[in-house]
């Protein structure tokens, strides 16, 4: 998995940069699609936003691409990583990708 990880001061800055790179689909609106077909997606970029004082303000922005070439984003807040969530699947995929590098 050849992807980049970035740290930005705000989630909106990460989303702006991903939009400029062609990531235009909001996969948060298609969470069930990711959960049902997670093997059809690849994480291309990961942006992390870390809250200055509250860990609850942390978020991860994934730049993901489907096998058919559709590029989009998925934003996961700190509470989004519950069992059977798309955020949990994406987090697992990113960990697996790191172990393959």
PDB file of C-alpha atoms in Angstrom:
ATOM      1  CA  UNK A   1       0.000   0.000   0.000  1.00  0.00           C
ATOM      2  CA  UNK A   2       1.676   3.173  -1.181  1.00  0.00           C
ATOM      3  CA  UNK A   3       0.035   5.989   0.772  1.00  0.00           C
ATOM      4  CA  UNK A   4       1.040   9.131   2.549  1.00  0.00           C
ATOM      5  CA  UNK A   5       0.224  10.242   6.087  1.00  0.00           C
ATOM      6  CA  UNK A   6      -0.018  13.944   6.884  1.00  0.00           C
ATOM      7  CA  UNK A   7      -0.708  15.999   9.999  1.00  0.00           C
ATOM      8  CA  UNK A   8      -2.740  19.200   9.656  1.00  0.00           C
ATOM      9  CA  UNK A   9      -3.972  21.820  12.053  1.00  0.00           C
ATOM     10  CA  UNK A  10      -7.590  21.384  10.925  1.00  0.00           C
ATOM     11  CA  UNK A  11      -9.782  18.776   9.298  1.00  0.00           C
ATOM     12  CA  UNK A  12     -11.039  21.384   6.815  1.00  0.00           C
ATOM     13  CA  UNK A  13      -7.471  21.952   5.569  1.00  0.00           C
ATOM     14  CA  UNK A  14      -7.038  18.218   4.993  1.00  0.00           C
ATOM     15  CA  UNK A  15     -10.383  18.013   3.176  1.00  0.00           C
ATOM     16  CA  UNK A  16      -9.451  21.013   1.020  1.00  0.00           C
ATOM     17  CA  UNK A  17      -6.175  19.409  -0.025  1.00  0.00           C
ATOM     18  CA  UNK A  18      -7.826  16.074  -0.785  1.00  0.00           C
ATOM     19  CA  UNK A  19     -10.502  17.813  -2.871  1.00  0.00           C
ATOM     20  CA  UNK A  20      -7.729  19.485  -4.871  1.00  0.00           C
ATOM     21  CA  UNK A  21      -6.303  16.005  -5.469  1.00  0.00           C
ATOM     22  CA  UNK A  22      -9.627  14.743  -6.846  1.00  0.00           C
ATOM     23  CA  UNK A  23     -11.137  13.113  -3.763  1.00  0.00           C
ATOM     24  CA  UNK A  24     -14.673  14.388  -4.257  1.00  0.00           C
ATOM     25  CA  UNK A  25     -16.998  11.679  -2.914  1.00  0.00           C
ATOM     26  CA  UNK A  26     -18.151  11.862   0.710  1.00  0.00           C
ATOM     27  CA  UNK A  27     -17.887   8.226   1.750  1.00  0.00           C
ATOM     28  CA  UNK A  28     -19.359   9.054   5.158  1.00  0.00           C
ATOM     29  CA  UNK A  29     -22.666   9.118   3.285  1.00  0.00           C
ATOM     30  CA  UNK A  30     -21.888   5.635   1.926  1.00  0.00           C
ATOM     31  CA  UNK A  31     -20.689   3.969   5.122  1.00  0.00           C
ATOM     32  CA  UNK A  32     -22.776   0.844   4.461  1.00  0.00           C
ATOM     33  CA  UNK A  33     -21.100   0.472   1.049  1.00  0.00           C
ATOM     34  CA  UNK A  34     -17.672   0.518   2.697  1.00  0.00           C
ATOM     35  CA  UNK A  35     -18.723  -1.980   5.370  1.00  0.00           C
ATOM     36  CA  UNK A  36     -20.244  -4.371   2.824  1.00  0.00           C
ATOM     37  CA  UNK A  37     -17.442  -4.085   0.254  1.00  0.00           C
ATOM     38  CA  UNK A  38     -14.360  -2.944   2.160  1.00  0.00           C
ATOM     39  CA  UNK A  39     -12.080  -5.090  -0.023  1.00  0.00           C
ATOM     40  CA  UNK A  40     -13.102  -2.887  -2.971  1.00  0.00           C
ATOM     41  CA  UNK A  41     -11.383   0.137  -1.379  1.00  0.00           C
ATOM     42  CA  UNK A  42      -7.789   1.150  -0.861  1.00  0.00           C
ATOM     43  CA  UNK A  43      -6.522   3.799   1.511  1.00  0.00           C
ATOM     44  CA  UNK A  44      -4.363   6.175  -0.476  1.00  0.00           C
ATOM     45  CA  UNK A  45      -3.757   8.948   2.068  1.00  0.00           C
ATOM     46  CA  UNK A  46      -4.318   9.479   5.770  1.00  0.00           C
ATOM     47  CA  UNK A  47      -4.590  12.876   7.436  1.00  0.00           C
ATOM     48  CA  UNK A  48      -4.632  13.152  11.209  1.00  0.00           C
ATOM     49  CA  UNK A  49      -5.988  16.063  13.185  1.00  0.00           C
ATOM     50  CA  UNK A  50      -5.014  16.128  16.837  1.00  0.00           C
ATOM     51  CA  UNK A  51      -6.896  18.356  19.226  1.00  0.00           C
ATOM     52  CA  UNK A  52      -4.673  20.700  21.193  1.00  0.00           C
ATOM     53  CA  UNK A  53      -6.064  19.893  24.603  1.00  0.00           C
ATOM     54  CA  UNK A  54      -8.896  17.380  24.287  1.00  0.00           C
ATOM     55  CA  UNK A  55      -8.249  13.900  22.841  1.00  0.00           C
ATOM     56  CA  UNK A  56     -11.947  13.867  21.951  1.00  0.00           C
ATOM     57  CA  UNK A  57     -11.167  16.474  19.296  1.00  0.00           C
ATOM     58  CA  UNK A  58      -8.940  14.066  17.349  1.00  0.00           C
ATOM     59  CA  UNK A  59     -10.015  12.963  13.875  1.00  0.00           C
ATOM     60  CA  UNK A  60      -8.658  10.927  11.001  1.00  0.00           C
ATOM     61  CA  UNK A  61      -9.390  11.807   7.391  1.00  0.00           C
ATOM     62  CA  UNK A  62      -8.939   8.953   4.930  1.00  0.00           C
ATOM     63  CA  UNK A  63      -8.402   9.536   1.224  1.00  0.00           C
ATOM     64  CA  UNK A  64      -9.721   6.318  -0.273  1.00  0.00           C
ATOM     65  CA  UNK A  65     -10.169   5.003  -3.775  1.00  0.00           C
ATOM     66  CA  UNK A  66     -12.524   2.299  -4.968  1.00  0.00           C
ATOM     67  CA  UNK A  67     -11.418  -0.410  -7.371  1.00  0.00           C
ATOM     68  CA  UNK A  68     -13.371   1.361 -10.120  1.00  0.00           C
ATOM     69  CA  UNK A  69     -11.346   4.555  -9.571  1.00  0.00           C
ATOM     70  CA  UNK A  70     -13.793   6.647  -7.547  1.00  0.00           C
ATOM     71  CA  UNK A  71     -11.885   8.824  -5.083  1.00  0.00           C
ATOM     72  CA  UNK A  72     -13.363  10.190  -1.919  1.00  0.00           C
ATOM     73  CA  UNK A  73     -12.918  10.931   1.751  1.00  0.00           C
ATOM     74  CA  UNK A  74     -14.043   9.417   5.009  1.00  0.00           C
ATOM     75  CA  UNK A  75     -13.758  11.413   8.229  1.00  0.00           C
ATOM     76  CA  UNK A  76     -13.649   9.476  11.493  1.00  0.00           C
ATOM     77  CA  UNK A  77     -13.835  11.232  14.833  1.00  0.00           C
ATOM     78  CA  UNK A  78     -12.423   9.678  17.985  1.00  0.00           C
ATOM     79  CA  UNK A  79     -15.765   8.044  18.830  1.00  0.00           C
ATOM     80  CA  UNK A  80     -16.279   6.530  15.376  1.00  0.00           C
ATOM     81  CA  UNK A  81     -14.123   3.444  15.893  1.00  0.00           C
ATOM     82  CA  UNK A  82     -16.774   1.244  17.424  1.00  0.00           C
ATOM     83  CA  UNK A  83     -17.186  -2.402  16.470  1.00  0.00           C
ATOM     84  CA  UNK A  84     -18.698  -3.017  12.997  1.00  0.00           C
ATOM     85  CA  UNK A  85     -18.202   0.570  11.847  1.00  0.00           C
ATOM     86  CA  UNK A  86     -16.642   1.683   8.563  1.00  0.00           C
ATOM     87  CA  UNK A  87     -14.099   3.680  10.580  1.00  0.00           C
ATOM     88  CA  UNK A  88     -12.984   0.503  12.385  1.00  0.00           C
ATOM     89  CA  UNK A  89     -12.577  -1.300   9.043  1.00  0.00           C
ATOM     90  CA  UNK A  90     -10.538   1.566   7.589  1.00  0.00           C
ATOM     91  CA  UNK A  91      -8.361   1.689  10.694  1.00  0.00           C
ATOM     92  CA  UNK A  92      -7.737  -2.058  10.400  1.00  0.00           C
ATOM     93  CA  UNK A  93      -6.908  -1.633   6.709  1.00  0.00           C
ATOM     94  CA  UNK A  94      -4.383   1.107   7.516  1.00  0.00           C
ATOM     95  CA  UNK A  95      -2.712  -1.073  10.152  1.00  0.00           C
ATOM     96  CA  UNK A  96      -2.542  -4.007   7.743  1.00  0.00           C
ATOM     97  CA  UNK A  97      -1.071  -1.709   5.090  1.00  0.00           C
ATOM     98  CA  UNK A  98       1.677  -0.591   7.449  1.00  0.00           C
ATOM     99  CA  UNK A  99       2.614  -4.190   8.217  1.00  0.00           C
ATOM    100  CA  UNK A 100       2.989  -4.931   4.479  1.00  0.00           C
ATOM    101  CA  UNK A 101       5.394  -2.061   3.846  1.00  0.00           C
TER     102      UNK A 101
END
